[in-house]
PDB file of C-alpha atoms in Angstrom:
ATOM      1  CA  UNK A  27       7.044 -35.997   3.439  1.00 75.00           C
ATOM      2  CA  UNK A  28       6.242 -33.387   6.082  1.00 82.00           C
ATOM      3  CA  UNK A  29       8.392 -30.705   4.481  1.00 85.00           C
ATOM      4  CA  UNK A  30       7.016 -31.470   1.036  1.00 89.00           C
ATOM      5  CA  UNK A  31       3.498 -30.782   2.297  1.00 91.00           C
ATOM      6  CA  UNK A  32       4.632 -27.578   4.014  1.00 90.00           C
ATOM      7  CA  UNK A  33       6.428 -26.473   0.846  1.00 91.00           C
ATOM      8  CA  UNK A  34       3.354 -27.015  -1.317  1.00 93.00           C
ATOM      9  CA  UNK A  35       1.157 -25.110   1.126  1.00 93.00           C
ATOM     10  CA  UNK A  36       3.580 -22.185   1.021  1.00 93.00           C
ATOM     11  CA  UNK A  37       3.752 -22.332  -2.778  1.00 94.00           C
ATOM     12  CA  UNK A  38      -0.049 -22.169  -3.009  1.00 95.00           C
ATOM     13  CA  UNK A  39      -0.092 -19.170  -0.667  1.00 94.00           C
ATOM     14  CA  UNK A  40       2.625 -17.430  -2.688  1.00 95.00           C
ATOM     15  CA  UNK A  41       0.716 -17.969  -5.943  1.00 96.00           C
ATOM     16  CA  UNK A  42      -2.470 -16.621  -4.345  1.00 95.00           C
ATOM     17  CA  UNK A  43      -0.710 -13.500  -3.062  1.00 95.00           C
ATOM     18  CA  UNK A  44       1.025 -12.879  -6.372  1.00 96.00           C
ATOM     19  CA  UNK A  45      -2.385 -13.087  -8.032  1.00 96.00           C
ATOM     20  CA  UNK A  46      -3.767 -10.535  -5.574  1.00 93.00           C
ATOM     21  CA  UNK A  47      -0.782  -8.277  -6.236  1.00 94.00           C
ATOM     22  CA  UNK A  48      -1.481  -8.397  -9.966  1.00 94.00           C
ATOM     23  CA  UNK A  49      -5.261  -7.992  -9.655  1.00 93.00           C
ATOM     24  CA  UNK A  50      -4.877  -4.997  -7.353  1.00 90.00           C
ATOM     25  CA  UNK A  51      -2.626  -3.209  -9.822  1.00 92.00           C
ATOM     26  CA  UNK A  52       0.662  -3.540  -7.889  1.00 92.00           C
ATOM     27  CA  UNK A  53      -0.724  -2.582  -4.482  1.00 92.00           C
ATOM     28  CA  UNK A  54       0.174  -3.860  -1.029  1.00 92.00           C
ATOM     29  CA  UNK A  55      -1.316  -7.264  -0.239  1.00 92.00           C
ATOM     30  CA  UNK A  56      -2.802  -6.778   3.203  1.00 88.00           C
ATOM     31  CA  UNK A  57      -3.620  -9.178   5.970  1.00 80.00           C
ATOM     32  CA  UNK A  58      -5.862  -6.644   7.693  1.00 66.00           C
ATOM     33  CA  UNK A  59      -9.553  -6.031   7.267  1.00 63.00           C
ATOM     34  CA  UNK A  60     -10.576  -3.212   4.945  1.00 62.00           C
ATOM     35  CA  UNK A  61     -12.279  -0.437   6.969  1.00 64.00           C
ATOM     36  CA  UNK A  62     -16.026  -0.824   7.249  1.00 65.00           C
ATOM     37  CA  UNK A  63     -17.889   1.703   5.132  1.00 61.00           C
ATOM     38  CA  UNK A  64     -21.539   2.635   5.601  1.00 57.00           C
ATOM     39  CA  UNK A  65     -21.718   4.192   2.143  1.00 57.00           C
ATOM     40  CA  UNK A  66     -21.446   2.354  -1.151  1.00 57.00           C
ATOM     41  CA  UNK A  67     -18.686   4.281  -2.992  1.00 59.00           C
ATOM     42  CA  UNK A  68     -20.138   3.233  -6.336  1.00 58.00           C
ATOM     43  CA  UNK A  69     -23.396   5.031  -5.555  1.00 61.00           C
ATOM     44  CA  UNK A  70     -22.150   8.068  -3.670  1.00 54.00           C
ATOM     45  CA  UNK A  71     -21.152  11.294  -5.412  1.00 50.00           C
ATOM     46  CA  UNK A  72     -18.576  13.588  -3.863  1.00 48.00           C
ATOM     47  CA  UNK A  73     -19.090  11.928  -0.495  1.00 46.00           C
ATOM     48  CA  UNK A  74     -22.837  12.685  -0.356  1.00 48.00           C
ATOM     49  CA  UNK A  75     -25.566  10.161   0.194  1.00 45.00           C
ATOM     50  CA  UNK A  76     -29.099  11.119  -0.713  1.00 48.00           C
ATOM     51  CA  UNK A  77     -31.862  10.268   1.701  1.00 45.00           C
ATOM     52  CA  UNK A  78     -35.124   8.912   0.440  1.00 49.00           C
ATOM     53  CA  UNK A  79     -38.424  10.348   1.632  1.00 45.00           C
ATOM     54  CA  UNK A  80     -38.987   9.584   5.292  1.00 46.00           C
ATOM     55  CA  UNK A  81     -35.308   8.778   5.893  1.00 52.00           C
ATOM     56  CA  UNK A  82     -33.871  12.253   6.400  1.00 50.00           C
ATOM     57  CA  UNK A  83     -32.235  11.357   9.699  1.00 51.00           C
ATOM     58  CA  UNK A  84     -30.574   8.322   8.184  1.00 48.00           C
ATOM     59  CA  UNK A  85     -29.417  10.375   5.228  1.00 53.00           C
ATOM     60  CA  UNK A  86     -27.879  12.972   7.528  1.00 54.00           C
ATOM     61  CA  UNK A  87     -26.058  10.280   9.468  1.00 48.00           C
ATOM     62  CA  UNK A  88     -24.668   8.690   6.314  1.00 51.00           C
ATOM     63  CA  UNK A  89     -23.607  12.083   4.959  1.00 55.00           C
ATOM     64  CA  UNK A  90     -21.731  12.786   8.193  1.00 53.00           C
ATOM     65  CA  UNK A  91     -19.974   9.436   7.949  1.00 51.00           C
ATOM     66  CA  UNK A  92     -19.092  10.144   4.335  1.00 50.00           C
ATOM     67  CA  UNK A  93     -17.017  13.161   5.340  1.00 52.00           C
ATOM     68  CA  UNK A  94     -14.222  10.736   6.168  1.00 61.00           C
ATOM     69  CA  UNK A  95     -12.637   9.990   2.767  1.00 60.00           C
ATOM     70  CA  UNK A  96     -11.734   6.371   3.506  1.00 63.00           C
ATOM     71  CA  UNK A  97     -15.372   5.556   4.203  1.00 62.00           C
ATOM     72  CA  UNK A  98     -16.530   6.575   0.743  1.00 63.00           C
ATOM     73  CA  UNK A  99     -13.432   6.047  -1.401  1.00 68.00           C
ATOM     74  CA  UNK A 100     -13.293   3.114  -3.841  1.00 71.00           C
ATOM     75  CA  UNK A 101     -11.507   0.093  -2.400  1.00 70.00           C
ATOM     76  CA  UNK A 102      -8.449   0.373  -4.650  1.00 71.00           C
ATOM     77  CA  UNK A 103      -7.862   3.982  -3.610  1.00 76.00           C
ATOM     78  CA  UNK A 104      -7.332   2.906   0.016  1.00 80.00           C
ATOM     79  CA  UNK A 105      -3.855   1.663  -0.922  1.00 86.00           C
ATOM     80  CA  UNK A 106      -1.438   3.408  -3.253  1.00 87.00           C
ATOM     81  CA  UNK A 107       0.243   1.768  -6.211  1.00 90.00           C
ATOM     82  CA  UNK A 108       3.833   0.728  -5.676  1.00 92.00           C
ATOM     83  CA  UNK A 109       6.766   2.159  -7.511  1.00 92.00           C
ATOM     84  CA  UNK A 110       9.640  -0.143  -8.570  1.00 93.00           C
ATOM     85  CA  UNK A 111      11.218  -0.247  -5.088  1.00 94.00           C
ATOM     86  CA  UNK A 112       7.947  -0.898  -3.313  1.00 94.00           C
ATOM     87  CA  UNK A 113       7.044  -3.619  -5.781  1.00 96.00           C
ATOM     88  CA  UNK A 114      10.411  -5.291  -5.215  1.00 97.00           C
ATOM     89  CA  UNK A 115       9.849  -5.095  -1.467  1.00 96.00           C
ATOM     90  CA  UNK A 116       6.369  -6.593  -1.729  1.00 96.00           C
ATOM     91  CA  UNK A 117       7.663  -9.435  -3.896  1.00 97.00           C
ATOM     92  CA  UNK A 118      10.333 -10.169  -1.300  1.00 97.00           C
ATOM     93  CA  UNK A 119       7.707 -10.208   1.452  1.00 96.00           C
ATOM     94  CA  UNK A 120       5.495 -12.590  -0.528  1.00 96.00           C
ATOM     95  CA  UNK A 121       8.377 -14.901  -1.461  1.00 96.00           C
ATOM     96  CA  UNK A 122      10.022 -14.880   1.981  1.00 95.00           C
ATOM     97  CA  UNK A 123       8.076 -17.885   3.401  1.00 94.00           C
ATOM     98  CA  UNK A 124       8.927 -20.163   0.481  1.00 94.00           C
ATOM     99  CA  UNK A 125      12.573 -19.030   0.578  1.00 94.00           C
ATOM    100  CA  UNK A 126      12.621 -19.870   4.281  1.00 94.00           C
ATOM    101  CA  UNK A 127      11.001 -23.289   4.016  1.00 93.00           C
ATOM    102  CA  UNK A 128      13.141 -24.361   1.052  1.00 93.00           C
ATOM    103  CA  UNK A 129      16.302 -23.345   2.884  1.00 93.00           C
ATOM    104  CA  UNK A 130      15.073 -25.270   5.943  1.00 92.00           C
ATOM    105  CA  UNK A 131      14.610 -28.370   3.815  1.00 90.00           C
ATOM    106  CA  UNK A 132      18.123 -28.070   2.455  1.00 91.00           C
ATOM    107  CA  UNK A 133      20.058 -26.980   5.556  1.00 92.00           C
ATOM    108  CA  UNK A 134      17.958 -28.142   8.511  1.00 88.00           C
ATOM    109  CA  UNK A 135      16.318 -26.368  11.451  1.00 85.00           C
ATOM    110  CA  UNK A 136      19.503 -26.161  13.511  1.00 89.00           C
ATOM    111  CA  UNK A 137      21.420 -24.281  10.831  1.00 94.00           C
ATOM    112  CA  UNK A 138      21.533 -20.512  11.315  1.00 95.00           C
ATOM    113  CA  UNK A 139      21.482 -19.736   7.588  1.00 95.00           C
ATOM    114  CA  UNK A 140      17.726 -20.242   6.950  1.00 95.00           C
ATOM    115  CA  UNK A 141      16.896 -18.093   9.981  1.00 95.00           C
ATOM    116  CA  UNK A 142      19.330 -15.345   8.964  1.00 96.00           C
ATOM    117  CA  UNK A 143      18.324 -15.456   5.289  1.00 96.00           C
ATOM    118  CA  UNK A 144      14.650 -15.084   6.164  1.00 95.00           C
ATOM    119  CA  UNK A 145      15.404 -12.160   8.482  1.00 96.00           C
ATOM    120  CA  UNK A 146      17.530 -10.377   5.868  1.00 97.00           C
ATOM    121  CA  UNK A 147      14.840 -10.829   3.196  1.00 96.00           C
ATOM    122  CA  UNK A 148      12.152  -9.475   5.515  1.00 96.00           C
ATOM    123  CA  UNK A 149      14.255  -6.496   6.602  1.00 96.00           C
ATOM    124  CA  UNK A 150      15.074  -5.688   2.973  1.00 97.00           C
ATOM    125  CA  UNK A 151      11.390  -5.942   2.077  1.00 96.00           C
ATOM    126  CA  UNK A 152      10.379  -3.553   4.841  1.00 95.00           C
ATOM    127  CA  UNK A 153      13.069  -1.024   3.952  1.00 95.00           C
ATOM    128  CA  UNK A 154      12.196  -1.036   0.242  1.00 96.00           C
ATOM    129  CA  UNK A 155       8.487  -0.564   0.939  1.00 94.00           C
ATOM    130  CA  UNK A 156       9.048   2.219   3.464  1.00 91.00           C
ATOM    131  CA  UNK A 157      11.427   3.992   1.074  1.00 91.00           C
ATOM    132  CA  UNK A 158       8.912   3.714  -1.755  1.00 91.00           C
ATOM    133  CA  UNK A 159       6.040   5.100   0.333  1.00 85.00           C
ATOM    134  CA  UNK A 160       8.062   7.780   2.126  1.00 81.00           C
ATOM    135  CA  UNK A 161       7.839  10.503  -0.584  1.00 66.00           C
ATOM    136  CA  UNK A 162       4.066  10.476  -0.129  1.00 59.00           C
ATOM    137  CA  UNK A 163       4.107  10.053   3.645  1.00 52.00           C
ATOM    138  CA  UNK A 164       1.774  13.013   4.058  1.00 56.00           C
ATOM    139  CA  UNK A 165      -0.972  11.039   2.365  1.00 61.00           C
ATOM    140  CA  UNK A 166      -0.359   7.767   4.188  1.00 65.00           C
ATOM    141  CA  UNK A 167      -3.440   5.561   4.179  1.00 75.00           C
ATOM    142  CA  UNK A 168      -4.825   3.891   7.294  1.00 79.00           C
ATOM    143  CA  UNK A 169      -4.809   0.465   5.646  1.00 85.00           C
ATOM    144  CA  UNK A 170      -1.142   0.863   4.720  1.00 86.00           C
ATOM    145  CA  UNK A 171      -0.210   1.946   8.247  1.00 87.00           C
ATOM    146  CA  UNK A 172      -2.103  -0.966   9.778  1.00 88.00           C
ATOM    147  CA  UNK A 173      -0.469  -3.476   7.448  1.00 90.00           C
ATOM    148  CA  UNK A 174       3.049  -2.134   8.024  1.00 91.00           C
ATOM    149  CA  UNK A 175       2.411  -2.231  11.762  1.00 91.00           C
ATOM    150  CA  UNK A 176       1.189  -5.828  11.502  1.00 91.00           C
ATOM    151  CA  UNK A 177       4.293  -6.809   9.546  1.00 92.00           C
ATOM    152  CA  UNK A 178       6.522  -5.164  12.145  1.00 92.00           C
ATOM    153  CA  UNK A 179       5.026  -7.344  14.879  1.00 92.00           C
ATOM    154  CA  UNK A 180       5.775 -10.440  12.783  1.00 92.00           C
ATOM    155  CA  UNK A 181       9.474  -9.959  13.573  1.00 94.00           C
ATOM    156  CA  UNK A 182       8.746 -11.279  17.071  1.00 91.00           C
ATOM    157  CA  UNK A 183       8.364 -14.739  15.555  1.00 91.00           C
ATOM    158  CA  UNK A 184      12.107 -14.802  14.936  1.00 93.00           C
ATOM    159  CA  UNK A 185      12.523 -15.148  18.701  1.00 91.00           C
ATOM    160  CA  UNK A 186      10.520 -18.383  18.546  1.00 89.00           C
ATOM    161  CA  UNK A 187      12.226 -20.011  15.565  1.00 91.00           C
ATOM    162  CA  UNK A 188      15.091 -22.432  15.790  1.00 90.00           C
ATOM    163  CA  UNK A 189      18.007 -22.117  16.232  1.00 92.00           C
ATOM    164  CA  UNK A 190      17.505 -18.745  17.960  1.00 92.00           C
ATOM    165  CA  UNK A 191      14.794 -20.236  20.164  1.00 90.00           C
ATOM    166  CA  UNK A 192      16.969 -23.203  21.145  1.00 89.00           C
ATOM    167  CA  UNK A 193      20.002 -21.032  21.857  1.00 91.00           C
ATOM    168  CA  UNK A 194      18.503 -18.000  23.603  1.00 91.00           C
ATOM    169  CA  UNK A 195      14.729 -17.864  24.028  1.00 89.00           C
ATOM    170  CA  UNK A 196      13.884 -21.299  25.419  1.00 88.00           C
ATOM    171  CA  UNK A 197      15.949 -21.102  28.607  1.00 89.00           C
ATOM    172  CA  UNK A 198      14.666 -17.620  29.416  1.00 91.00           C
ATOM    173  CA  UNK A 199      11.053 -18.594  28.824  1.00 89.00           C
ATOM    174  CA  UNK A 200      11.524 -21.642  31.034  1.00 89.00           C
ATOM    175  CA  UNK A 201      12.825 -19.456  33.860  1.00 90.00           C
ATOM    176  CA  UNK A 202       9.898 -17.057  33.435  1.00 88.00           C
ATOM    177  CA  UNK A 203       7.417 -19.950  33.468  1.00 88.00           C
ATOM    178  CA  UNK A 204       8.998 -21.465  36.588  1.00 88.00           C
ATOM    179  CA  UNK A 205       8.897 -18.107  38.367  1.00 88.00           C
ATOM    180  CA  UNK A 206       5.254 -17.528  37.394  1.00 87.00           C
ATOM    181  CA  UNK A 207       4.172 -20.969  38.576  1.00 85.00           C
ATOM    182  CA  UNK A 208       4.684 -19.949  42.205  1.00 81.00           C
ATOM    183  CA  UNK A 209       2.700 -16.720  41.926  1.00 82.00           C
ATOM    184  CA  UNK A 210      -1.075 -16.315  42.158  1.00 82.00           C
ATOM    185  CA  UNK A 211      -2.699 -15.453  38.822  1.00 81.00           C
ATOM    186  CA  UNK A 212       0.699 -15.384  37.099  1.00 84.00           C
ATOM    187  CA  UNK A 213       0.682 -19.173  37.288  1.00 85.00           C
ATOM    188  CA  UNK A 214      -1.765 -19.057  34.361  1.00 85.00           C
ATOM    189  CA  UNK A 215       0.884 -17.316  32.270  1.00 85.00           C
ATOM    190  CA  UNK A 216       3.474 -19.880  33.323  1.00 85.00           C
ATOM    191  CA  UNK A 217       1.191 -22.750  32.352  1.00 86.00           C
ATOM    192  CA  UNK A 218       0.460 -21.087  29.005  1.00 86.00           C
ATOM    193  CA  UNK A 219       4.168 -20.749  28.215  1.00 84.00           C
ATOM    194  CA  UNK A 220       4.809 -24.376  29.137  1.00 85.00           C
ATOM    195  CA  UNK A 221       1.903 -25.549  26.981  1.00 86.00           C
ATOM    196  CA  UNK A 222       3.017 -23.613  23.918  1.00 84.00           C
ATOM    197  CA  UNK A 223       6.752 -24.306  24.055  1.00 83.00           C
ATOM    198  CA  UNK A 224       6.489 -27.768  22.438  1.00 84.00           C
ATOM    199  CA  UNK A 225       4.215 -26.365  19.733  1.00 81.00           C
ATOM    200  CA  UNK A 226       6.683 -23.611  18.833  1.00 80.00           C
ATOM    201  CA  UNK A 227       9.427 -26.201  18.507  1.00 78.00           C
ATOM    202  CA  UNK A 228       7.571 -28.965  16.677  1.00 81.00           C
ATOM    203  CA  UNK A 229       5.095 -27.273  14.340  1.00 81.00           C
ATOM    204  CA  UNK A 230       6.276 -25.058  11.505  1.00 79.00           C
ATOM    205  CA  UNK A 231       3.151 -22.927  11.058  1.00 76.00           C
ATOM    206  CA  UNK A 232       3.037 -21.790  14.701  1.00 75.00           C
ATOM    207  CA  UNK A 233       6.024 -19.522  14.053  1.00 81.00           C
ATOM    208  CA  UNK A 234       6.097 -19.287  10.247  1.00 82.00           C
ATOM    209  CA  UNK A 235       4.262 -15.928  10.061  1.00 80.00           C
ATOM    210  CA  UNK A 236       3.407 -16.796   6.470  1.00 75.00           C
TER     211      UNK A 236
END
């Protein structure tokens, strides 16, 4: 029952992300916040904001802010459209969680194949996206860079997933926690590790990165 619920949650998330991919016109589905803009791109012309009477100072401030293209550009222009390789990579990234959870249901948490399959899919996704965006690297957008950086950090979760966690990470974390427990201030870190270890092992979404 537990894995059925997890599977349906992942399916709903996949459908939502595929919808976003389609609505955005084959652009990267980001998990980061779009940069805050002080100018409404729909009302600004050529990056200029007109000041009403009595608001000259405000108008000058807004005009200065508008000199940064990403603060006045339409939302869809903050992320480039994918080519075929990038689109394939994005689809792999979106589908990776459901591939992982379905393989877990079939093979079990202690089998290395779900862990390895998920890692291979994610590495392939990253390589395809980077290859697709590389020809236009000179015009790399901040939102794209932030999202790719966020996705890179998600690889750390593989250290906390079984069976890698059971085989390698757990014993090392236990030694670190034991060492920290006898040190002032560091004892807080040791207690934090000990508190989270059961959660990483028992609850799927703590390490799913989905």
